[in-house]
Amino acid sequence: MDLGIAGRKAIVCASSKGLGRACARALAEAGCALVLNGRDKEVLSRTATELRQATGVEIHEVPGDLDNPATRTELIAACPDADILVNNNGGPPHQAFGEITRETVLKGIESNMLTPIALVQALAPGMVERKFGRIINITSSSVRAPIAGLDVSSGARAGLTAFLASAARLFARDNVTINSIQPGSFDTDRAIAGLSRAAAQRGVSVDAARTDAKARIPAGRFGDPAEFGALCAFLASAHAGFITGQNILIDGGGFPGAF
Ligand SMILES: NC(=O)c1ccc[n+]([C@@H]2O[C@H](COP(=O)([O-])OP(=O)(O)OC[C@H]3O[C@@H](n4cnc5c(N)ncnc54)[C@H](OP(=O)(O)O)[C@@H]3O)[C@@H](O)[C@H]2O)c1
């Protein structure tokens, strides 16, 4: 399928690795020019080089911490007329409920709610004016079904979801959509770190923890980041203008509900 977005410009936040990188790759394959971001300059540069070589699209690198307003200003300056914004960021650390502090809650809200909202506020008015915009937020399946230890993540991302629900309807008439993708378990560095922690807690090997985790997913496997990227590119496509304000689970059947 031709996604109809060749030549469009996309800012993909936190995109040097994992799910963000996979979204960047799928958008580049669809012909979008990209602005990529991540804190580690070398990793970012490696990813940008790989994507340039694989797809030939124009790629601008903005290294830096997204939670720093100066990084966000630089991202916006690199592409003030972005057609597509993929909001992604690092996730809050796993933390037992009793260990959560006001500071960790504030940090989670900053990273996973306030930062994406600030980018939407900066970029959506231009999209509305140009009558095309696609905003995709990477949230989590934990917004829909709790995961113990990820309370800060779930709460901050649920806040983002509810906050943007009204804006999604406000901008719909101007062909600007806002949707979230809720990942279950995907094979990324973050997921591997989670497995190592679970293995240490249970006193089993990482391989055993991996086998158990896969067995709990109806699909019997973790998601491939490329599958995530393909969904993101579709939501960013010319064909997805009638989908807005939605939260799309991609979890191999992990969520145990009919709806
Ligand atoms: N993978 C899963 O199964 C899964 C499931 C549910 C939710 N999620 C959520 O989805 C998001 C992406 O996860 P992932 O698995 O792709 O993680 P990942 O493999 O660890 O990749 C995270 C990416 O974000 C960048 N990053 C992290 N903090 C940043 C910051 N403050 N400013 C700029 N860039 C930053 C990282 O680069 P640097 O470290 O160099 O900055 C890296 O490129 C996270 O919020 C995660 O909690 C993931």
mmCIF file of C-alpha atoms and ligand atoms in Angstrom:
data_model
loop_
_atom_site.group_PDB
_atom_site.id
_atom_site.type_symbol
_atom_site.label_atom_id
_atom_site.label_comp_id
_atom_site.label_asym_id
_atom_site.label_seq_id
_atom_site.Cartn_x
_atom_site.Cartn_y
_atom_site.Cartn_z
ATOM 1 C CA MET A 1 0.000 0.000 0.000
ATOM 2 C CA ASP A 2 1.264 3.485 -0.849
ATOM 3 C CA LEU A 3 0.848 5.351 2.437
ATOM 4 C CA GLY A 4 0.604 8.664 0.598
ATOM 5 C CA ILE A 5 3.080 10.493 2.835
ATOM 6 C CA ALA A 6 6.237 10.567 0.706
ATOM 7 C CA GLY A 7 7.825 13.993 1.151
ATOM 8 C CA ARG A 8 6.051 14.651 4.465
ATOM 9 C CA LYS A 9 8.187 15.756 7.437
ATOM 10 C CA ALA A 10 8.186 13.837 10.705
ATOM 11 C CA ILE A 11 9.623 14.501 14.148
ATOM 12 C CA VAL A 12 10.136 11.204 15.951
ATOM 13 C CA CYS A 13 11.029 11.707 19.610
ATOM 14 C CA ALA A 14 13.296 9.273 21.465
ATOM 15 C CA SER A 15 14.022 7.431 18.235
ATOM 16 C CA SER A 16 17.615 6.230 18.402
ATOM 17 C CA LYS A 17 16.512 2.775 19.640
ATOM 18 C CA GLY A 18 13.536 0.527 20.211
ATOM 19 C CA LEU A 19 9.975 1.446 19.295
ATOM 20 C CA GLY A 20 10.814 5.052 18.362
ATOM 21 C CA ARG A 21 13.498 3.851 15.976
ATOM 22 C CA ALA A 22 11.080 1.361 14.427
ATOM 23 C CA CYS A 23 8.538 4.166 13.839
ATOM 24 C CA ALA A 24 11.290 6.278 12.253
ATOM 25 C CA ARG A 25 12.295 3.405 10.001
ATOM 26 C CA ALA A 26 8.729 2.778 8.805
ATOM 27 C CA LEU A 27 8.168 6.499 8.151
ATOM 28 C CA ALA A 28 11.468 6.723 6.256
ATOM 29 C CA GLU A 29 10.443 3.719 4.150
ATOM 30 C CA ALA A 30 7.248 5.624 3.350
ATOM 31 C CA GLY A 31 9.418 8.510 2.086
ATOM 32 C CA CYS A 32 9.202 10.950 5.015
ATOM 33 C CA ALA A 33 12.058 13.277 5.927
ATOM 34 C CA LEU A 34 12.916 12.794 9.591
ATOM 35 C CA VAL A 35 14.086 14.565 12.703
ATOM 36 C CA LEU A 36 15.499 11.981 15.104
ATOM 37 C CA ASN A 37 16.307 12.375 18.793
ATOM 38 C CA GLY A 38 17.940 10.567 21.705
ATOM 39 C CA ARG A 39 20.286 11.520 24.546
ATOM 40 C CA ASP A 40 23.291 9.454 23.452
ATOM 41 C CA LYS A 41 24.773 11.339 20.524
ATOM 42 C CA GLU A 42 26.757 8.396 19.151
ATOM 43 C CA VAL A 43 23.843 5.958 19.172
ATOM 44 C CA LEU A 44 21.651 8.605 17.549
ATOM 45 C CA SER A 45 24.217 9.260 14.858
ATOM 46 C CA ARG A 46 24.571 5.516 14.157
ATOM 47 C CA THR A 47 20.816 5.124 13.778
ATOM 48 C CA ALA A 48 20.568 8.178 11.529
ATOM 49 C CA THR A 49 23.362 6.845 9.289
ATOM 50 C CA GLU A 50 21.719 3.410 9.052
ATOM 51 C CA LEU A 51 18.328 4.871 8.147
ATOM 52 C CA ARG A 52 19.854 7.271 5.595
ATOM 53 C CA GLN A 53 21.711 4.412 3.931
ATOM 54 C CA ALA A 54 18.664 2.131 3.938
ATOM 55 C CA THR A 55 16.086 4.626 2.702
ATOM 56 C CA GLY A 56 17.851 7.676 1.247
ATOM 57 C CA VAL A 57 15.599 10.159 3.077
ATOM 58 C CA GLU A 58 16.817 13.398 4.645
ATOM 59 C CA ILE A 59 17.506 12.997 8.363
ATOM 60 C CA HIS A 60 18.288 15.694 10.908
ATOM 61 C CA GLU A 61 19.658 14.683 14.314
ATOM 62 C CA VAL A 62 18.737 16.502 17.516
ATOM 63 C CA PRO A 63 20.610 14.948 20.436
ATOM 64 C CA GLY A 64 19.399 15.786 23.941
ATOM 65 C CA ASP A 65 17.043 15.048 26.797
ATOM 66 C CA LEU A 66 13.432 15.647 25.771
ATOM 67 C CA ASP A 67 12.526 16.715 29.268
ATOM 68 C CA ASN A 68 14.872 19.667 28.860
ATOM 69 C CA PRO A 69 12.884 22.522 27.269
ATOM 70 C CA ALA A 70 16.003 23.528 25.278
ATOM 71 C CA THR A 71 15.971 20.145 23.488
ATOM 72 C CA ARG A 72 12.296 20.574 22.616
ATOM 73 C CA THR A 73 12.990 24.071 21.270
ATOM 74 C CA GLU A 74 15.757 22.618 19.106
ATOM 75 C CA LEU A 75 13.489 19.826 17.834
ATOM 76 C CA ILE A 76 10.810 22.314 16.841
ATOM 77 C CA ALA A 77 13.370 24.648 15.247
ATOM 78 C CA ALA A 78 14.680 21.714 13.178
ATOM 79 C CA CYS A 79 11.211 21.184 11.703
ATOM 80 C CA PRO A 80 8.724 23.909 12.605
ATOM 81 C CA ASP A 81 6.321 22.730 9.881
ATOM 82 C CA ALA A 82 6.252 19.053 10.843
ATOM 83 C CA ASP A 83 3.400 17.054 9.328
ATOM 84 C CA ILE A 84 3.864 14.105 11.657
ATOM 85 C CA LEU A 85 4.832 14.026 15.347
ATOM 86 C CA VAL A 86 5.607 10.756 17.106
ATOM 87 C CA ASN A 87 5.647 11.398 20.847
ATOM 88 C CA ASN A 88 7.895 8.945 22.633
ATOM 89 C CA ASN A 89 10.172 9.132 25.667
ATOM 90 C CA GLY A 90 11.950 6.900 28.137
ATOM 91 C CA GLY A 91 9.592 5.151 30.545
ATOM 92 C CA PRO A 92 9.647 5.538 34.345
ATOM 93 C CA PRO A 93 11.659 2.873 36.165
ATOM 94 C CA HIS A 94 9.964 -0.152 37.658
ATOM 95 C CA GLN A 95 9.205 0.734 41.294
ATOM 96 C CA ALA A 96 7.354 -1.086 44.069
ATOM 97 C CA PHE A 97 4.244 0.849 45.134
ATOM 98 C CA GLY A 98 5.646 1.534 48.597
ATOM 99 C CA GLU A 99 8.810 3.063 47.169
ATOM 100 C CA ILE A 100 7.097 5.637 44.958
ATOM 101 C CA THR A 101 7.870 9.187 46.022
ATOM 102 C CA ARG A 102 6.440 12.549 45.053
ATOM 103 C CA GLU A 103 9.641 13.170 43.078
ATOM 104 C CA THR A 104 9.310 9.969 41.025
ATOM 105 C CA VAL A 105 5.665 10.773 40.282
ATOM 106 C CA LEU A 106 6.588 14.300 39.172
ATOM 107 C CA LYS A 107 9.396 12.966 36.970
ATOM 108 C CA GLY A 108 7.012 10.472 35.304
ATOM 109 C CA ILE A 109 4.414 13.183 34.694
ATOM 110 C CA GLU A 110 7.109 15.432 33.223
ATOM 111 C CA SER A 111 8.411 12.761 30.818
ATOM 112 C CA ASN A 112 5.258 10.953 29.804
ATOM 113 C CA MET A 113 2.599 13.651 30.020
ATOM 114 C CA LEU A 114 3.927 17.231 30.065
ATOM 115 C CA THR A 115 6.686 16.778 27.458
ATOM 116 C CA PRO A 116 4.383 15.297 24.787
ATOM 117 C CA ILE A 117 1.695 17.879 25.567
ATOM 118 C CA ALA A 118 4.233 20.692 25.077
ATOM 119 C CA LEU A 119 5.179 19.313 21.655
ATOM 120 C CA VAL A 120 1.541 18.980 20.606
ATOM 121 C CA GLN A 121 0.874 22.539 21.707
ATOM 122 C CA ALA A 122 3.840 23.795 19.681
ATOM 123 C CA LEU A 123 3.212 21.848 16.468
ATOM 124 C CA ALA A 124 -0.552 21.285 16.162
ATOM 125 C CA PRO A 125 -1.506 24.906 15.262
ATOM 126 C CA GLY A 126 0.703 24.754 12.125
ATOM 127 C CA MET A 127 -0.766 21.378 11.181
ATOM 128 C CA VAL A 128 -4.276 22.814 11.527
ATOM 129 C CA GLU A 129 -3.343 25.737 9.312
ATOM 130 C CA ARG A 130 -1.869 23.427 6.641
ATOM 131 C CA LYS A 131 -4.821 20.971 6.917
ATOM 132 C CA PHE A 132 -2.679 17.921 7.508
ATOM 133 C CA GLY A 133 -1.296 16.534 10.724
ATOM 134 C CA ARG A 134 -0.742 13.164 12.335
ATOM 135 C CA ILE A 135 0.183 12.938 16.010
ATOM 136 C CA ILE A 136 0.945 9.516 17.406
ATOM 137 C CA ASN A 137 1.740 8.984 21.081
ATOM 138 C CA ILE A 138 3.553 5.882 22.229
ATOM 139 C CA THR A 139 1.931 5.029 25.561
ATOM 140 C CA SER A 140 1.504 1.530 27.028
ATOM 141 C CA SER A 141 -0.911 -1.354 27.439
ATOM 142 C CA SER A 142 -0.632 -0.507 31.152
ATOM 143 C CA VAL A 143 -2.941 2.465 30.539
ATOM 144 C CA ARG A 144 -5.655 -0.122 29.909
ATOM 145 C CA ALA A 145 -4.684 -2.922 32.274
ATOM 146 C CA PRO A 146 -2.474 -2.404 35.330
ATOM 147 C CA ILE A 147 1.081 -3.701 35.558
ATOM 148 C CA ALA A 148 2.384 -3.799 39.129
ATOM 149 C CA GLY A 149 5.493 -1.673 39.513
ATOM 150 C CA LEU A 150 4.631 0.580 36.569
ATOM 151 C CA ASP A 151 2.101 2.733 38.436
ATOM 152 C CA VAL A 152 3.884 6.001 37.615
ATOM 153 C CA SER A 153 4.064 5.072 33.940
ATOM 154 C CA SER A 154 0.391 4.038 33.792
ATOM 155 C CA GLY A 155 -0.822 7.139 35.606
ATOM 156 C CA ALA A 156 1.192 9.654 33.600
ATOM 157 C CA ARG A 157 0.276 8.055 30.267
ATOM 158 C CA ALA A 158 -3.415 7.801 31.233
ATOM 159 C CA GLY A 159 -3.214 11.520 32.015
ATOM 160 C CA LEU A 160 -1.765 12.215 28.566
ATOM 161 C CA THR A 161 -4.455 10.090 26.918
ATOM 162 C CA ALA A 162 -7.314 11.883 28.667
ATOM 163 C CA PHE A 163 -5.737 15.304 28.190
ATOM 164 C CA LEU A 164 -5.470 14.915 24.407
ATOM 165 C CA ALA A 165 -8.879 13.272 23.899
ATOM 166 C CA SER A 166 -10.605 16.618 23.543
ATOM 167 C CA ALA A 167 -7.905 18.127 21.274
ATOM 168 C CA ALA A 168 -8.279 15.103 18.953
ATOM 169 C CA ARG A 169 -11.901 16.129 18.335
ATOM 170 C CA LEU A 170 -11.034 19.815 18.144
ATOM 171 C CA PHE A 171 -8.535 19.290 15.295
ATOM 172 C CA ALA A 172 -10.378 16.501 13.417
ATOM 173 C CA ARG A 173 -12.139 18.902 11.038
ATOM 174 C CA ASP A 174 -8.735 20.151 9.849
ATOM 175 C CA ASN A 175 -7.397 16.682 9.022
ATOM 176 C CA VAL A 176 -5.172 16.660 12.106
ATOM 177 C CA THR A 177 -5.464 13.441 14.078
ATOM 178 C CA ILE A 178 -4.192 12.401 17.496
ATOM 179 C CA ASN A 179 -3.978 8.722 18.369
ATOM 180 C CA SER A 180 -2.032 6.607 20.837
ATOM 181 C CA ILE A 181 -0.489 3.210 20.372
ATOM 182 C CA GLN A 182 -0.449 1.043 23.482
ATOM 183 C CA PRO A 183 2.357 -1.536 23.258
ATOM 184 C CA GLY A 184 2.335 -4.802 25.163
ATOM 185 C CA SER A 185 5.715 -6.567 25.324
ATOM 186 C CA PHE A 186 8.134 -5.772 22.494
ATOM 187 C CA ASP A 187 11.655 -6.985 21.990
ATOM 188 C CA THR A 188 13.617 -3.823 22.873
ATOM 189 C CA ASP A 189 16.370 -2.830 25.314
ATOM 190 C CA ARG A 190 13.747 -1.714 27.825
ATOM 191 C CA ALA A 191 11.956 -5.061 27.664
ATOM 192 C CA ILE A 192 15.249 -6.925 28.084
ATOM 193 C CA ALA A 193 16.074 -4.798 31.149
ATOM 194 C CA GLY A 194 12.663 -5.729 32.569
ATOM 195 C CA LEU A 195 13.348 -9.425 32.021
ATOM 196 C CA SER A 196 16.730 -9.200 33.749
ATOM 197 C CA ARG A 197 15.066 -7.563 36.761
ATOM 198 C CA ALA A 198 12.307 -10.192 36.892
ATOM 199 C CA ALA A 199 14.882 -12.995 36.615
ATOM 200 C CA ALA A 200 16.968 -11.579 39.476
ATOM 201 C CA GLN A 201 13.873 -11.163 41.696
ATOM 202 C CA ARG A 202 12.749 -14.749 41.101
ATOM 203 C CA GLY A 203 16.232 -16.249 41.185
ATOM 204 C CA VAL A 204 15.913 -17.732 37.686
ATOM 205 C CA SER A 205 17.901 -17.246 34.489
ATOM 206 C CA VAL A 206 17.006 -14.490 32.023
ATOM 207 C CA ASP A 207 16.199 -17.213 29.483
ATOM 208 C CA ALA A 208 13.718 -18.811 31.892
ATOM 209 C CA ALA A 209 12.117 -15.421 32.606
ATOM 210 C CA ARG A 210 11.877 -14.813 28.850
ATOM 211 C CA THR A 211 10.203 -18.193 28.247
ATOM 212 C CA ASP A 212 7.668 -17.512 31.040
ATOM 213 C CA ALA A 213 6.933 -14.021 29.777
ATOM 214 C CA LYS A 214 6.325 -15.281 26.239
ATOM 215 C CA ALA A 215 4.075 -18.059 27.498
ATOM 216 C CA ARG A 216 1.801 -15.451 29.124
ATOM 217 C CA ILE A 217 1.203 -13.766 25.746
ATOM 218 C CA PRO A 218 -1.487 -15.471 23.617
ATOM 219 C CA ALA A 219 0.678 -14.962 20.490
ATOM 220 C CA GLY A 220 3.448 -16.903 22.276
ATOM 221 C CA ARG A 221 6.094 -14.301 21.491
ATOM 222 C CA PHE A 222 7.162 -10.707 22.014
ATOM 223 C CA GLY A 223 6.255 -8.106 19.443
ATOM 224 C CA ASP A 224 8.740 -7.223 16.731
ATOM 225 C CA PRO A 225 9.411 -3.448 16.793
ATOM 226 C CA ALA A 226 8.929 -3.454 13.002
ATOM 227 C CA GLU A 227 5.279 -4.460 13.574
ATOM 228 C CA PHE A 228 4.915 -1.467 15.852
ATOM 229 C CA GLY A 229 6.545 0.831 13.288
ATOM 230 C CA ALA A 230 4.182 -0.363 10.559
ATOM 231 C CA LEU A 231 1.139 0.504 12.692
ATOM 232 C CA CYS A 232 2.598 3.923 13.450
ATOM 233 C CA ALA A 233 3.224 4.591 9.747
ATOM 234 C CA PHE A 234 -0.342 3.594 8.904
ATOM 235 C CA LEU A 235 -1.730 5.984 11.538
ATOM 236 C CA ALA A 236 0.507 8.676 10.028
ATOM 237 C CA SER A 237 -0.656 7.879 6.516
ATOM 238 C CA ALA A 238 -2.977 9.716 4.164
ATOM 239 C CA HIS A 239 -5.477 6.859 4.672
ATOM 240 C CA ALA A 240 -5.900 7.364 8.412
ATOM 241 C CA GLY A 241 -7.564 10.778 8.480
ATOM 242 C CA PHE A 242 -10.826 9.295 9.820
ATOM 243 C CA ILE A 243 -9.130 7.642 12.820
ATOM 244 C CA THR A 244 -8.676 10.011 15.735
ATOM 245 C CA GLY A 245 -8.802 10.009 19.508
ATOM 246 C CA GLN A 246 -8.160 6.261 19.549
ATOM 247 C CA ASN A 247 -5.912 4.082 21.703
ATOM 248 C CA ILE A 248 -4.754 1.092 19.761
ATOM 249 C CA LEU A 249 -3.451 -1.939 21.606
ATOM 250 C CA ILE A 250 -0.704 -3.977 19.959
ATOM 251 C CA ASP A 251 -0.005 -6.763 22.412
ATOM 252 C CA GLY A 252 -0.344 -10.211 20.803
ATOM 253 C CA GLY A 253 -3.743 -10.680 22.481
ATOM 254 C CA GLY A 254 -2.420 -9.947 25.985
ATOM 255 C CA PHE A 255 -5.344 -7.750 27.061
ATOM 256 C CA PRO A 256 -7.989 -10.234 28.206
ATOM 257 C CA GLY A 257 -11.141 -8.383 27.130
ATOM 258 C CA ALA A 258 -13.509 -8.626 24.163
ATOM 259 C CA PHE A 259 -13.553 -4.822 23.787
HETATM 260 N N1 LIG B 1 9.159 -2.221 24.729
HETATM 261 C C1 LIG B 1 8.018 -2.497 25.312
HETATM 262 O O1 LIG B 1 7.635 -3.652 25.384
HETATM 263 C C2 LIG B 1 7.156 -1.375 25.874
HETATM 264 C C3 LIG B 1 5.909 -1.703 26.427
HETATM 265 C C4 LIG B 1 5.106 -0.690 26.934
HETATM 266 C C5 LIG B 1 5.542 0.617 26.923
HETATM 267 N N2 LIG B 1 6.771 0.908 26.403
HETATM 268 C C6 LIG B 1 7.201 2.316 26.416
HETATM 269 O O2 LIG B 1 7.525 2.728 25.106
HETATM 270 C C7 LIG B 1 8.597 3.681 25.162
HETATM 271 C C8 LIG B 1 9.750 3.198 24.292
HETATM 272 O O3 LIG B 1 10.211 1.967 24.819
HETATM 273 P P1 LIG B 1 11.376 1.115 24.137
HETATM 274 O O4 LIG B 1 11.126 -0.277 24.553
HETATM 275 O O5 LIG B 1 11.500 1.466 22.719
HETATM 276 O O6 LIG B 1 12.642 1.674 24.963
HETATM 277 P P2 LIG B 1 14.208 1.586 24.564
HETATM 278 O O7 LIG B 1 14.482 0.438 23.684
HETATM 279 O O8 LIG B 1 14.903 1.699 25.878
HETATM 280 O O9 LIG B 1 14.454 2.921 23.709
HETATM 281 C C9 LIG B 1 14.200 4.176 24.302
HETATM 282 C C10 LIG B 1 14.615 5.268 23.334
HETATM 283 O O10 LIG B 1 14.281 6.528 23.929
HETATM 284 C C11 LIG B 1 15.457 7.344 24.062
HETATM 285 N N3 LIG B 1 15.282 8.141 25.271
HETATM 286 C C12 LIG B 1 15.049 7.685 26.530
HETATM 287 N N4 LIG B 1 14.915 8.713 27.386
HETATM 288 C C13 LIG B 1 15.043 9.850 26.647
HETATM 289 C C14 LIG B 1 14.982 11.241 26.954
HETATM 290 N N5 LIG B 1 14.759 11.672 28.201
HETATM 291 N N6 LIG B 1 15.154 12.148 25.955
HETATM 292 C C15 LIG B 1 15.370 11.725 24.684
HETATM 293 N N7 LIG B 1 15.426 10.421 24.334
HETATM 294 C C16 LIG B 1 15.258 9.495 25.309
HETATM 295 C C17 LIG B 1 16.591 6.334 24.125
HETATM 296 O O11 LIG B 1 17.850 6.880 23.758
HETATM 297 P P3 LIG B 1 18.849 7.457 24.901
HETATM 298 O O12 LIG B 1 18.855 6.482 26.019
HETATM 299 O O13 LIG B 1 20.167 7.601 24.192
HETATM 300 O O14 LIG B 1 18.264 8.777 25.278
HETATM 301 C C18 LIG B 1 16.117 5.328 23.078
HETATM 302 O O15 LIG B 1 16.331 5.801 21.773
HETATM 303 C C19 LIG B 1 8.982 3.814 26.633
HETATM 304 O O16 LIG B 1 8.317 4.924 27.188
HETATM 305 C C20 LIG B 1 8.458 2.531 27.233
HETATM 306 O O17 LIG B 1 8.179 2.658 28.606
HETATM 307 C C21 LIG B 1 7.585 -0.049 25.879
#
